[in-house]
Amino acid sequence: MTVKKLKFGVFLYQPEPVEGVDFNFYRIKPESGTVGKPNPEMYTNIAVFGDNALAAKRPDWISVSAYGPAFRTNKRFNLRWDVLCMTNPEVREYNLKLIEECAHKTPGISISSQHFAEHAFCTCPRCVEMWRISGLNWIDWRAETVTEFLKEVRERVVGKPLFVNCLPDPLLGKARFGYDFDAMAEYTDYFVIPMFSKAYPTPWYWETIARGYKSFLKKPVFVNFYVRGPGETWDTVATTKQIMTVATRVARTGVDGIIFLAEKADYIREFQKNAVAEKETREFLKDHGGDEVLELFNRWEKLV
Ligand SMILES: [Zn+2]
């Protein structure tokens, strides 16, 4: 196996970084829509069109479809947050300004929900009119809209790395969310694939998705695993052993980085301590082809 340098990061909802990783991301504006203050020591993550707070304030800005609006209450879709129309000029400018400010003050930018809510969105009068004028078919117009927004983001993130999060569907990403991966690769430095789950009993599926994405994305690919998000207890999330196993198995697909999500630094520190203590699991995971993850656990021994 060729030696490559796998990077590691954490994805946190509070502006306190942890030791023992290459990238600390602070979710300054998660999909709840709350906005914190930039931390110059942490990369900044901004959820763009998924914004519950703004959707509550301006419900008329919600993205719409023949099957109803993109509120979380619409059970026709798996919407984990309210999604605003991505051609709304006020929403775009509001987010682009925040992105630009954070790009000045912090080491780099990560964006999430910078795409359409699902395949049926958005059929508001403005989107339909823009589609009509474009002369493109519906799927291509939506993809062009997503790429054009990313291009505008890139123009605000000058000389700093840009990470773009894409939902874990390597097959139908274009039809569902408007991802034209080749076009997007021109404007991003890294792709990040969130692989959030409250349990990882079957790593095979996550490995499959990671391998699929790695096979065609033209920029480095990171994945993101769920350690302990907001509102969870240690009993409602995956065991440390499951996360260690899925990370090691996904590492062997050739991905370039692995990120761990937690509400705050304390939970990552506890996860680091637990991973170090899992001696049997670390021994078992040898020879899986994901040794760089095991080396990470070795490095964490010095922290705990
Ligand atoms: Zn629209």
PDB file of C-alpha atoms and ligand atoms in Angstrom:
ATOM      1  CA  MET A   1       0.000   0.000   0.000  1.00  0.00           C
ATOM      2  CA  THR A   2       1.343   3.430  -0.887  1.00  0.00           C
ATOM      3  CA  VAL A   3       1.824   5.814   1.990  1.00  0.00           C
ATOM      4  CA  LYS A   4      -0.440   8.793   1.840  1.00  0.00           C
ATOM      5  CA  LYS A   5      -1.126  11.432   4.374  1.00  0.00           C
ATOM      6  CA  LEU A   6      -4.648  11.123   5.646  1.00  0.00           C
ATOM      7  CA  LYS A   7      -5.909  14.320   7.304  1.00  0.00           C
ATOM      8  CA  PHE A   8      -8.188  14.459  10.323  1.00  0.00           C
ATOM      9  CA  GLY A   9     -10.618  17.071  11.554  1.00  0.00           C
ATOM     10  CA  VAL A  10     -13.448  17.831  13.933  1.00  0.00           C
ATOM     11  CA  PHE A  11     -16.759  19.562  13.215  1.00  0.00           C
ATOM     12  CA  LEU A  12     -18.027  21.428  16.290  1.00  0.00           C
ATOM     13  CA  TYR A  13     -21.026  23.563  17.250  1.00  0.00           C
ATOM     14  CA  GLN A  14     -19.042  25.612  19.764  1.00  0.00           C
ATOM     15  CA  PRO A  15     -15.987  27.804  19.063  1.00  0.00           C
ATOM     16  CA  GLU A  16     -13.516  25.857  21.199  1.00  0.00           C
ATOM     17  CA  PRO A  17     -10.922  23.809  19.243  1.00  0.00           C
ATOM     18  CA  VAL A  18      -9.410  20.462  20.232  1.00  0.00           C
ATOM     19  CA  GLU A  19      -5.867  19.109  19.977  1.00  0.00           C
ATOM     20  CA  GLY A  20      -4.775  16.084  18.005  1.00  0.00           C
ATOM     21  CA  VAL A  21      -6.349  16.898  14.610  1.00  0.00           C
ATOM     22  CA  ASP A  22      -5.351  18.859  11.490  1.00  0.00           C
ATOM     23  CA  PHE A  23      -8.600  20.823  11.034  1.00  0.00           C
ATOM     24  CA  ASN A  24     -10.954  22.291  13.622  1.00  0.00           C
ATOM     25  CA  PHE A  25     -14.224  23.426  12.014  1.00  0.00           C
ATOM     26  CA  TYR A  26     -16.639  25.662  13.914  1.00  0.00           C
ATOM     27  CA  ARG A  27     -20.246  25.587  12.752  1.00  0.00           C
ATOM     28  CA  ILE A  28     -20.783  29.324  13.095  1.00  0.00           C
ATOM     29  CA  LYS A  29     -24.186  29.036  11.381  1.00  0.00           C
ATOM     30  CA  PRO A  30     -25.632  25.511  11.474  1.00  0.00           C
ATOM     31  CA  GLU A  31     -29.025  24.760   9.925  1.00  0.00           C
ATOM     32  CA  SER A  32     -30.731  26.044  13.082  1.00  0.00           C
ATOM     33  CA  GLY A  33     -29.846  29.461  11.655  1.00  0.00           C
ATOM     34  CA  THR A  34     -28.162  30.829  14.806  1.00  0.00           C
ATOM     35  CA  VAL A  35     -24.996  32.824  14.076  1.00  0.00           C
ATOM     36  CA  GLY A  36     -21.936  32.825  16.362  1.00  0.00           C
ATOM     37  CA  LYS A  37     -18.677  34.775  16.240  1.00  0.00           C
ATOM     38  CA  PRO A  38     -15.747  33.696  14.057  1.00  0.00           C
ATOM     39  CA  ASN A  39     -12.850  32.028  15.881  1.00  0.00           C
ATOM     40  CA  PRO A  40      -9.520  32.838  14.132  1.00  0.00           C
ATOM     41  CA  GLU A  41      -8.163  29.453  15.297  1.00  0.00           C
ATOM     42  CA  MET A  42     -10.911  27.455  13.595  1.00  0.00           C
ATOM     43  CA  TYR A  43     -12.121  26.928  10.042  1.00  0.00           C
ATOM     44  CA  THR A  44     -15.682  28.199   9.623  1.00  0.00           C
ATOM     45  CA  ASN A  45     -18.648  26.117   8.515  1.00  0.00           C
ATOM     46  CA  ILE A  46     -21.765  27.862   7.224  1.00  0.00           C
ATOM     47  CA  ALA A  47     -25.033  26.138   6.346  1.00  0.00           C
ATOM     48  CA  VAL A  48     -26.405  28.279   3.537  1.00  0.00           C
ATOM     49  CA  PHE A  49     -29.998  27.605   2.418  1.00  0.00           C
ATOM     50  CA  GLY A  50     -30.914  25.255   5.278  1.00  0.00           C
ATOM     51  CA  ASP A  51     -31.877  27.872   7.864  1.00  0.00           C
ATOM     52  CA  ASN A  52     -34.646  27.305  10.411  1.00  0.00           C
ATOM     53  CA  ALA A  53     -34.353  30.742  12.009  1.00  0.00           C
ATOM     54  CA  LEU A  54     -34.655  32.637   8.732  1.00  0.00           C
ATOM     55  CA  ALA A  55     -37.473  30.347   7.553  1.00  0.00           C
ATOM     56  CA  ALA A  56     -39.404  31.168  10.748  1.00  0.00           C
ATOM     57  CA  LYS A  57     -38.866  34.876  10.199  1.00  0.00           C
ATOM     58  CA  ARG A  58     -39.568  34.829   6.447  1.00  0.00           C
ATOM     59  CA  PRO A  59     -41.747  31.780   5.670  1.00  0.00           C
ATOM     60  CA  ASP A  60     -42.418  33.351   2.254  1.00  0.00           C
ATOM     61  CA  TRP A  61     -38.751  32.637   1.357  1.00  0.00           C
ATOM     62  CA  ILE A  62     -39.152  28.873   1.671  1.00  0.00           C
ATOM     63  CA  SER A  63     -38.350  26.675  -1.332  1.00  0.00           C
ATOM     64  CA  VAL A  64     -41.492  25.145  -2.879  1.00  0.00           C
ATOM     65  CA  SER A  65     -42.524  22.107  -4.948  1.00  0.00           C
ATOM     66  CA  ALA A  66     -45.616  20.397  -6.330  1.00  0.00           C
ATOM     67  CA  TYR A  67     -45.455  18.254  -3.162  1.00  0.00           C
ATOM     68  CA  GLY A  68     -45.425  21.195  -0.790  1.00  0.00           C
ATOM     69  CA  PRO A  69     -42.829  23.547   0.707  1.00  0.00           C
ATOM     70  CA  ALA A  70     -39.399  22.587   2.099  1.00  0.00           C
ATOM     71  CA  PHE A  71     -40.375  22.838   5.750  1.00  0.00           C
ATOM     72  CA  ARG A  72     -39.286  20.029   8.096  1.00  0.00           C
ATOM     73  CA  THR A  73     -42.985  19.274   8.608  1.00  0.00           C
ATOM     74  CA  ASN A  74     -43.303  18.131   4.955  1.00  0.00           C
ATOM     75  CA  LYS A  75     -43.090  14.367   5.414  1.00  0.00           C
ATOM     76  CA  ARG A  76     -42.943  13.683   1.701  1.00  0.00           C
ATOM     77  CA  PHE A  77     -39.198  14.414   1.857  1.00  0.00           C
ATOM     78  CA  ASN A  78     -36.394  13.698   4.351  1.00  0.00           C
ATOM     79  CA  LEU A  79     -35.916  17.322   5.312  1.00  0.00           C
ATOM     80  CA  ARG A  80     -33.922  17.669   8.491  1.00  0.00           C
ATOM     81  CA  TRP A  81     -34.213  21.476   8.407  1.00  0.00           C
ATOM     82  CA  ASP A  82     -36.192  24.164   6.582  1.00  0.00           C
ATOM     83  CA  VAL A  83     -34.712  24.993   3.183  1.00  0.00           C
ATOM     84  CA  LEU A  84     -34.972  28.442   1.604  1.00  0.00           C
ATOM     85  CA  CYS A  85     -35.151  29.101  -2.125  1.00  0.00           C
ATOM     86  CA  MET A  86     -31.608  29.249  -3.448  1.00  0.00           C
ATOM     87  CA  THR A  87     -32.308  31.926  -6.058  1.00  0.00           C
ATOM     88  CA  ASN A  88     -33.589  34.361  -3.426  1.00  0.00           C
ATOM     89  CA  PRO A  89     -31.206  37.356  -3.761  1.00  0.00           C
ATOM     90  CA  GLU A  90     -31.555  38.435  -0.104  1.00  0.00           C
ATOM     91  CA  VAL A  91     -30.715  34.947   1.218  1.00  0.00           C
ATOM     92  CA  ARG A  92     -27.746  34.657  -1.142  1.00  0.00           C
ATOM     93  CA  GLU A  93     -26.311  38.042  -0.185  1.00  0.00           C
ATOM     94  CA  TYR A  94     -26.866  37.447   3.544  1.00  0.00           C
ATOM     95  CA  ASN A  95     -24.846  34.218   3.322  1.00  0.00           C
ATOM     96  CA  LEU A  96     -22.191  35.510   0.934  1.00  0.00           C
ATOM     97  CA  LYS A  97     -21.490  38.434   3.299  1.00  0.00           C
ATOM     98  CA  LEU A  98     -21.070  36.056   6.242  1.00  0.00           C
ATOM     99  CA  ILE A  99     -18.831  33.786   4.145  1.00  0.00           C
ATOM    100  CA  GLU A 100     -16.681  36.751   3.099  1.00  0.00           C
ATOM    101  CA  GLU A 101     -16.361  38.046   6.667  1.00  0.00           C
ATOM    102  CA  CYS A 102     -15.378  34.602   7.981  1.00  0.00           C
ATOM    103  CA  ALA A 103     -12.936  34.069   5.115  1.00  0.00           C
ATOM    104  CA  HIS A 104     -11.107  37.228   6.234  1.00  0.00           C
ATOM    105  CA  LYS A 105     -11.034  36.296   9.895  1.00  0.00           C
ATOM    106  CA  THR A 106     -10.506  32.517   9.893  1.00  0.00           C
ATOM    107  CA  PRO A 107      -8.179  30.002   8.140  1.00  0.00           C
ATOM    108  CA  GLY A 108     -10.777  28.689   5.670  1.00  0.00           C
ATOM    109  CA  ILE A 109     -14.426  28.103   4.811  1.00  0.00           C
ATOM    110  CA  SER A 110     -16.675  25.060   4.685  1.00  0.00           C
ATOM    111  CA  ILE A 111     -20.203  25.368   3.273  1.00  0.00           C
ATOM    112  CA  SER A 112     -23.195  23.071   3.702  1.00  0.00           C
ATOM    113  CA  SER A 113     -26.703  23.007   2.175  1.00  0.00           C
ATOM    114  CA  GLN A 114     -25.548  25.131  -0.768  1.00  0.00           C
ATOM    115  CA  HIS A 115     -27.896  23.215  -3.081  1.00  0.00           C
ATOM    116  CA  PHE A 116     -31.567  22.448  -3.828  1.00  0.00           C
ATOM    117  CA  ALA A 117     -33.639  20.768  -1.104  1.00  0.00           C
ATOM    118  CA  GLU A 118     -34.531  17.717  -3.225  1.00  0.00           C
ATOM    119  CA  HIS A 119     -35.415  16.684  -6.764  1.00  0.00           C
ATOM    120  CA  ALA A 120     -38.792  18.464  -6.825  1.00  0.00           C
ATOM    121  CA  PHE A 121     -37.479  21.894  -5.742  1.00  0.00           C
ATOM    122  CA  CYS A 122     -37.689  24.787  -6.435  1.00  0.00           C
ATOM    123  CA  THR A 123     -40.804  25.683  -8.429  1.00  0.00           C
ATOM    124  CA  CYS A 124     -41.393  29.181  -7.079  1.00  0.00           C
ATOM    125  CA  PRO A 125     -42.287  31.750  -9.800  1.00  0.00           C
ATOM    126  CA  ARG A 126     -38.756  33.227  -9.742  1.00  0.00           C
ATOM    127  CA  CYS A 127     -37.037  29.846 -10.233  1.00  0.00           C
ATOM    128  CA  VAL A 128     -39.460  28.803 -12.995  1.00  0.00           C
ATOM    129  CA  GLU A 129     -38.883  32.107 -14.799  1.00  0.00           C
ATOM    130  CA  MET A 130     -35.089  31.809 -14.484  1.00  0.00           C
ATOM    131  CA  TRP A 131     -35.276  28.257 -15.794  1.00  0.00           C
ATOM    132  CA  ARG A 132     -37.415  29.377 -18.763  1.00  0.00           C
ATOM    133  CA  ILE A 133     -35.001  32.182 -19.703  1.00  0.00           C
ATOM    134  CA  SER A 134     -31.962  29.843 -19.434  1.00  0.00           C
ATOM    135  CA  GLY A 135     -33.156  27.603 -22.276  1.00  0.00           C
ATOM    136  CA  LEU A 136     -31.701  24.608 -20.398  1.00  0.00           C
ATOM    137  CA  ASN A 137     -33.531  21.471 -19.342  1.00  0.00           C
ATOM    138  CA  TRP A 138     -34.716  21.395 -15.713  1.00  0.00           C
ATOM    139  CA  ILE A 139     -31.904  19.219 -14.369  1.00  0.00           C
ATOM    140  CA  ASP A 140     -29.173  21.181 -16.127  1.00  0.00           C
ATOM    141  CA  TRP A 141     -30.645  24.516 -15.035  1.00  0.00           C
ATOM    142  CA  ARG A 142     -30.681  23.396 -11.422  1.00  0.00           C
ATOM    143  CA  ALA A 143     -27.079  22.126 -11.647  1.00  0.00           C
ATOM    144  CA  GLU A 144     -25.965  25.366 -13.263  1.00  0.00           C
ATOM    145  CA  THR A 145     -27.680  27.315 -10.468  1.00  0.00           C
ATOM    146  CA  VAL A 146     -25.792  25.343  -7.800  1.00  0.00           C
ATOM    147  CA  THR A 147     -22.458  25.736  -9.620  1.00  0.00           C
ATOM    148  CA  GLU A 148     -23.029  29.466 -10.167  1.00  0.00           C
ATOM    149  CA  PHE A 149     -23.671  29.950  -6.463  1.00  0.00           C
ATOM    150  CA  LEU A 150     -20.493  28.042  -5.645  1.00  0.00           C
ATOM    151  CA  LYS A 151     -18.613  30.287  -8.054  1.00  0.00           C
ATOM    152  CA  GLU A 152     -19.891  33.334  -6.145  1.00  0.00           C
ATOM    153  CA  VAL A 153     -18.765  31.738  -2.874  1.00  0.00           C
ATOM    154  CA  ARG A 154     -15.310  31.084  -4.374  1.00  0.00           C
ATOM    155  CA  GLU A 155     -15.002  34.770  -5.275  1.00  0.00           C
ATOM    156  CA  ARG A 156     -15.522  35.669  -1.593  1.00  0.00           C
ATOM    157  CA  VAL A 157     -13.033  33.075  -0.290  1.00  0.00           C
ATOM    158  CA  VAL A 158      -9.784  34.531  -1.572  1.00  0.00           C
ATOM    159  CA  GLY A 159      -6.510  32.715  -0.912  1.00  0.00           C
ATOM    160  CA  LYS A 160      -8.073  30.396   1.688  1.00  0.00           C
ATOM    161  CA  PRO A 161      -9.187  26.760   1.395  1.00  0.00           C
ATOM    162  CA  LEU A 162     -12.824  26.078   0.548  1.00  0.00           C
ATOM    163  CA  PHE A 163     -14.559  22.847   1.594  1.00  0.00           C
ATOM    164  CA  VAL A 164     -17.909  21.943  -0.007  1.00  0.00           C
ATOM    165  CA  ASN A 165     -20.196  19.454   1.708  1.00  0.00           C
ATOM    166  CA  CYS A 166     -22.251  17.126  -0.528  1.00  0.00           C
ATOM    167  CA  LEU A 167     -24.950  14.790   0.756  1.00  0.00           C
ATOM    168  CA  PRO A 168     -24.021  11.078   0.637  1.00  0.00           C
ATOM    169  CA  ASP A 169     -25.643  10.193  -2.703  1.00  0.00           C
ATOM    170  CA  PRO A 170     -22.973   9.583  -5.367  1.00  0.00           C
ATOM    171  CA  LEU A 171     -25.567   8.233  -7.828  1.00  0.00           C
ATOM    172  CA  LEU A 172     -28.359  10.777  -8.072  1.00  0.00           C
ATOM    173  CA  GLY A 173     -26.720  13.883  -6.655  1.00  0.00           C
ATOM    174  CA  LYS A 174     -27.335  15.856  -9.835  1.00  0.00           C
ATOM    175  CA  ALA A 175     -31.041  15.052 -10.218  1.00  0.00           C
ATOM    176  CA  ARG A 176     -31.761  15.419  -6.509  1.00  0.00           C
ATOM    177  CA  PHE A 177     -29.634  18.322  -5.325  1.00  0.00           C
ATOM    178  CA  GLY A 178     -28.182  19.909  -8.461  1.00  0.00           C
ATOM    179  CA  TYR A 179     -24.607  18.649  -7.995  1.00  0.00           C
ATOM    180  CA  ASP A 180     -22.527  18.763 -11.178  1.00  0.00           C
ATOM    181  CA  PHE A 181     -19.438  17.335  -9.488  1.00  0.00           C
ATOM    182  CA  ASP A 182     -16.982  18.077 -12.317  1.00  0.00           C
ATOM    183  CA  ALA A 183     -18.147  21.678 -12.575  1.00  0.00           C
ATOM    184  CA  MET A 184     -18.073  22.098  -8.790  1.00  0.00           C
ATOM    185  CA  ALA A 185     -14.513  20.725  -8.643  1.00  0.00           C
ATOM    186  CA  GLU A 186     -13.323  23.850 -10.453  1.00  0.00           C
ATOM    187  CA  TYR A 187     -14.352  26.055  -7.550  1.00  0.00           C
ATOM    188  CA  THR A 188     -13.754  23.953  -4.445  1.00  0.00           C
ATOM    189  CA  ASP A 189     -10.534  22.740  -2.861  1.00  0.00           C
ATOM    190  CA  TYR A 190     -12.092  19.797  -1.014  1.00  0.00           C
ATOM    191  CA  PHE A 191     -15.311  17.822  -1.076  1.00  0.00           C
ATOM    192  CA  VAL A 192     -16.726  16.665   2.261  1.00  0.00           C
ATOM    193  CA  ILE A 193     -19.259  13.844   2.443  1.00  0.00           C
ATOM    194  CA  PRO A 194     -21.242  13.856   5.689  1.00  0.00           C
ATOM    195  CA  MET A 195     -21.920  10.263   6.781  1.00  0.00           C
ATOM    196  CA  PHE A 196     -24.001  11.030   9.833  1.00  0.00           C
ATOM    197  CA  SER A 197     -25.675   8.195  11.645  1.00  0.00           C
ATOM    198  CA  LYS A 198     -26.491   7.427  15.264  1.00  0.00           C
ATOM    199  CA  ALA A 199     -25.113   3.924  14.764  1.00  0.00           C
ATOM    200  CA  TYR A 200     -22.561   2.322  12.405  1.00  0.00           C
ATOM    201  CA  PRO A 201     -23.250  -1.399  12.752  1.00  0.00           C
ATOM    202  CA  THR A 202     -22.655  -2.077   9.042  1.00  0.00           C
ATOM    203  CA  PRO A 203     -19.575  -0.202   7.722  1.00  0.00           C
ATOM    204  CA  TRP A 204     -19.955  -1.913   4.331  1.00  0.00           C
ATOM    205  CA  TYR A 205     -22.492   0.678   3.138  1.00  0.00           C
ATOM    206  CA  TRP A 206     -20.418   3.676   4.204  1.00  0.00           C
ATOM    207  CA  GLU A 207     -17.380   2.133   2.563  1.00  0.00           C
ATOM    208  CA  THR A 208     -19.378   1.732  -0.661  1.00  0.00           C
ATOM    209  CA  ILE A 209     -20.491   5.371  -0.704  1.00  0.00           C
ATOM    210  CA  ALA A 210     -16.955   6.613   0.058  1.00  0.00           C
ATOM    211  CA  ARG A 211     -15.422   4.422  -2.645  1.00  0.00           C
ATOM    212  CA  GLY A 212     -18.018   5.622  -5.140  1.00  0.00           C
ATOM    213  CA  TYR A 213     -17.344   9.278  -4.458  1.00  0.00           C
ATOM    214  CA  LYS A 214     -13.564   8.805  -4.413  1.00  0.00           C
ATOM    215  CA  SER A 215     -13.750   7.138  -7.830  1.00  0.00           C
ATOM    216  CA  PHE A 216     -14.925  10.267  -9.654  1.00  0.00           C
ATOM    217  CA  LEU A 217     -14.489  13.437  -7.553  1.00  0.00           C
ATOM    218  CA  LYS A 218     -11.687  15.557  -9.000  1.00  0.00           C
ATOM    219  CA  LYS A 219     -10.640  17.150  -5.695  1.00  0.00           C
ATOM    220  CA  PRO A 220      -9.616  15.579  -2.360  1.00  0.00           C
ATOM    221  CA  VAL A 221     -12.492  13.851  -0.564  1.00  0.00           C
ATOM    222  CA  PHE A 222     -13.156  14.005   3.175  1.00  0.00           C
ATOM    223  CA  VAL A 223     -15.873  12.090   5.022  1.00  0.00           C
ATOM    224  CA  ASN A 224     -17.524  13.154   8.269  1.00  0.00           C
ATOM    225  CA  PHE A 225     -18.701  10.764  11.014  1.00  0.00           C
ATOM    226  CA  TYR A 226     -21.173  11.486  13.795  1.00  0.00           C
ATOM    227  CA  VAL A 227     -19.743  11.226  17.302  1.00  0.00           C
ATOM    228  CA  ARG A 228     -22.216  13.194  19.417  1.00  0.00           C
ATOM    229  CA  GLY A 229     -24.327  16.011  17.941  1.00  0.00           C
ATOM    230  CA  PRO A 230     -26.505  18.526  19.791  1.00  0.00           C
ATOM    231  CA  GLY A 231     -29.341  17.035  21.818  1.00  0.00           C
ATOM    232  CA  GLU A 232     -27.693  13.601  22.144  1.00  0.00           C
ATOM    233  CA  THR A 233     -26.419  11.588  25.092  1.00  0.00           C
ATOM    234  CA  TRP A 234     -23.710   8.895  24.877  1.00  0.00           C
ATOM    235  CA  ASP A 235     -26.583   6.373  24.884  1.00  0.00           C
ATOM    236  CA  THR A 236     -28.262   7.779  21.750  1.00  0.00           C
ATOM    237  CA  VAL A 237     -25.167   7.677  19.509  1.00  0.00           C
ATOM    238  CA  ALA A 238     -22.813   5.058  18.063  1.00  0.00           C
ATOM    239  CA  THR A 239     -20.303   3.315  20.307  1.00  0.00           C
ATOM    240  CA  THR A 240     -16.660   4.385  20.078  1.00  0.00           C
ATOM    241  CA  LYS A 241     -15.830   0.940  18.746  1.00  0.00           C
ATOM    242  CA  GLN A 242     -18.298   1.337  15.839  1.00  0.00           C
ATOM    243  CA  ILE A 243     -16.895   4.759  14.915  1.00  0.00           C
ATOM    244  CA  MET A 244     -13.299   3.476  15.077  1.00  0.00           C
ATOM    245  CA  THR A 245     -14.262   0.571  12.834  1.00  0.00           C
ATOM    246  CA  VAL A 246     -16.161   2.582  10.223  1.00  0.00           C
ATOM    247  CA  ALA A 247     -13.343   5.167  10.096  1.00  0.00           C
ATOM    248  CA  THR A 248     -10.692   2.491   9.556  1.00  0.00           C
ATOM    249  CA  ARG A 249     -12.717   0.750   6.873  1.00  0.00           C
ATOM    250  CA  VAL A 250     -13.593   3.949   5.019  1.00  0.00           C
ATOM    251  CA  ALA A 251      -9.914   5.023   5.192  1.00  0.00           C
ATOM    252  CA  ARG A 252      -8.973   2.090   2.973  1.00  0.00           C
ATOM    253  CA  THR A 253     -11.199   3.380   0.154  1.00  0.00           C
ATOM    254  CA  GLY A 254      -8.537   6.032  -0.476  1.00  0.00           C
ATOM    255  CA  VAL A 255     -10.363   9.068   0.949  1.00  0.00           C
ATOM    256  CA  ASP A 256      -8.116  11.984   1.826  1.00  0.00           C
ATOM    257  CA  GLY A 257      -9.530  12.991   5.183  1.00  0.00           C
ATOM    258  CA  ILE A 258     -11.804  12.011   8.051  1.00  0.00           C
ATOM    259  CA  ILE A 259     -13.773  14.445  10.205  1.00  0.00           C
ATOM    260  CA  PHE A 260     -15.617  13.736  13.463  1.00  0.00           C
ATOM    261  CA  LEU A 261     -18.748  15.705  14.422  1.00  0.00           C
ATOM    262  CA  ALA A 262     -19.536  16.617  18.025  1.00  0.00           C
ATOM    263  CA  GLU A 263     -21.467  19.376  19.731  1.00  0.00           C
ATOM    264  CA  LYS A 264     -18.409  20.526  21.640  1.00  0.00           C
ATOM    265  CA  ALA A 265     -14.715  19.968  22.320  1.00  0.00           C
ATOM    266  CA  ASP A 266     -15.387  18.073  25.575  1.00  0.00           C
ATOM    267  CA  TYR A 267     -17.191  15.317  23.672  1.00  0.00           C
ATOM    268  CA  ILE A 268     -14.303  14.928  21.232  1.00  0.00           C
ATOM    269  CA  ARG A 269     -11.868  14.720  24.150  1.00  0.00           C
ATOM    270  CA  GLU A 270     -14.006  11.998  25.701  1.00  0.00           C
ATOM    271  CA  PHE A 271     -14.152  10.193  22.346  1.00  0.00           C
ATOM    272  CA  GLN A 272     -10.349  10.461  22.048  1.00  0.00           C
ATOM    273  CA  LYS A 273      -9.936   9.013  25.540  1.00  0.00           C
ATOM    274  CA  ASN A 274     -12.359   6.173  24.789  1.00  0.00           C
ATOM    275  CA  ALA A 275     -10.653   5.380  21.458  1.00  0.00           C
ATOM    276  CA  VAL A 276      -7.265   5.188  23.157  1.00  0.00           C
ATOM    277  CA  ALA A 277      -8.716   2.857  25.810  1.00  0.00           C
ATOM    278  CA  GLU A 278     -10.167   0.479  23.171  1.00  0.00           C
ATOM    279  CA  LYS A 279      -6.983  -1.614  23.016  1.00  0.00           C
ATOM    280  CA  GLU A 280      -8.663  -4.732  21.677  1.00  0.00           C
ATOM    281  CA  THR A 281     -10.437  -2.856  18.884  1.00  0.00           C
ATOM    282  CA  ARG A 282      -7.204  -1.145  17.871  1.00  0.00           C
ATOM    283  CA  GLU A 283      -5.464  -4.502  17.734  1.00  0.00           C
ATOM    284  CA  PHE A 284      -8.319  -6.077  15.749  1.00  0.00           C
ATOM    285  CA  LEU A 285      -8.350  -3.231  13.196  1.00  0.00           C
ATOM    286  CA  LYS A 286      -4.717  -3.833  12.218  1.00  0.00           C
ATOM    287  CA  ASP A 287      -4.270  -5.255   8.690  1.00  0.00           C
ATOM    288  CA  HIS A 288      -7.561  -3.725   7.516  1.00  0.00           C
ATOM    289  CA  GLY A 289      -5.686  -1.310   5.250  1.00  0.00           C
ATOM    290  CA  GLY A 290      -6.628   1.773   7.273  1.00  0.00           C
ATOM    291  CA  ASP A 291      -3.472   2.017   9.388  1.00  0.00           C
ATOM    292  CA  GLU A 292      -3.393   5.811   9.300  1.00  0.00           C
ATOM    293  CA  VAL A 293      -6.501   5.867  11.489  1.00  0.00           C
ATOM    294  CA  LEU A 294      -4.792   3.542  13.961  1.00  0.00           C
ATOM    295  CA  GLU A 295      -1.774   5.867  13.942  1.00  0.00           C
ATOM    296  CA  LEU A 296      -4.158   8.694  14.859  1.00  0.00           C
ATOM    297  CA  PHE A 297      -5.283   6.737  17.927  1.00  0.00           C
ATOM    298  CA  ASN A 298      -1.603   6.201  18.808  1.00  0.00           C
ATOM    299  CA  ARG A 299      -1.007   9.960  18.619  1.00  0.00           C
ATOM    300  CA  TRP A 300      -4.048  10.577  20.828  1.00  0.00           C
ATOM    301  CA  GLU A 301      -2.388   8.532  23.600  1.00  0.00           C
ATOM    302  CA  LYS A 302      -0.245  11.583  24.347  1.00  0.00           C
ATOM    303  CA  LEU A 303      -3.319  13.772  24.841  1.00  0.00           C
ATOM    304  CA  VAL A 304      -5.230  11.775  27.411  1.00  0.00           C
TER     305      VAL A 304
HETATM  306 ZN    ZN B   1     -37.282  29.198  -5.926  1.00  0.00          ZN
END
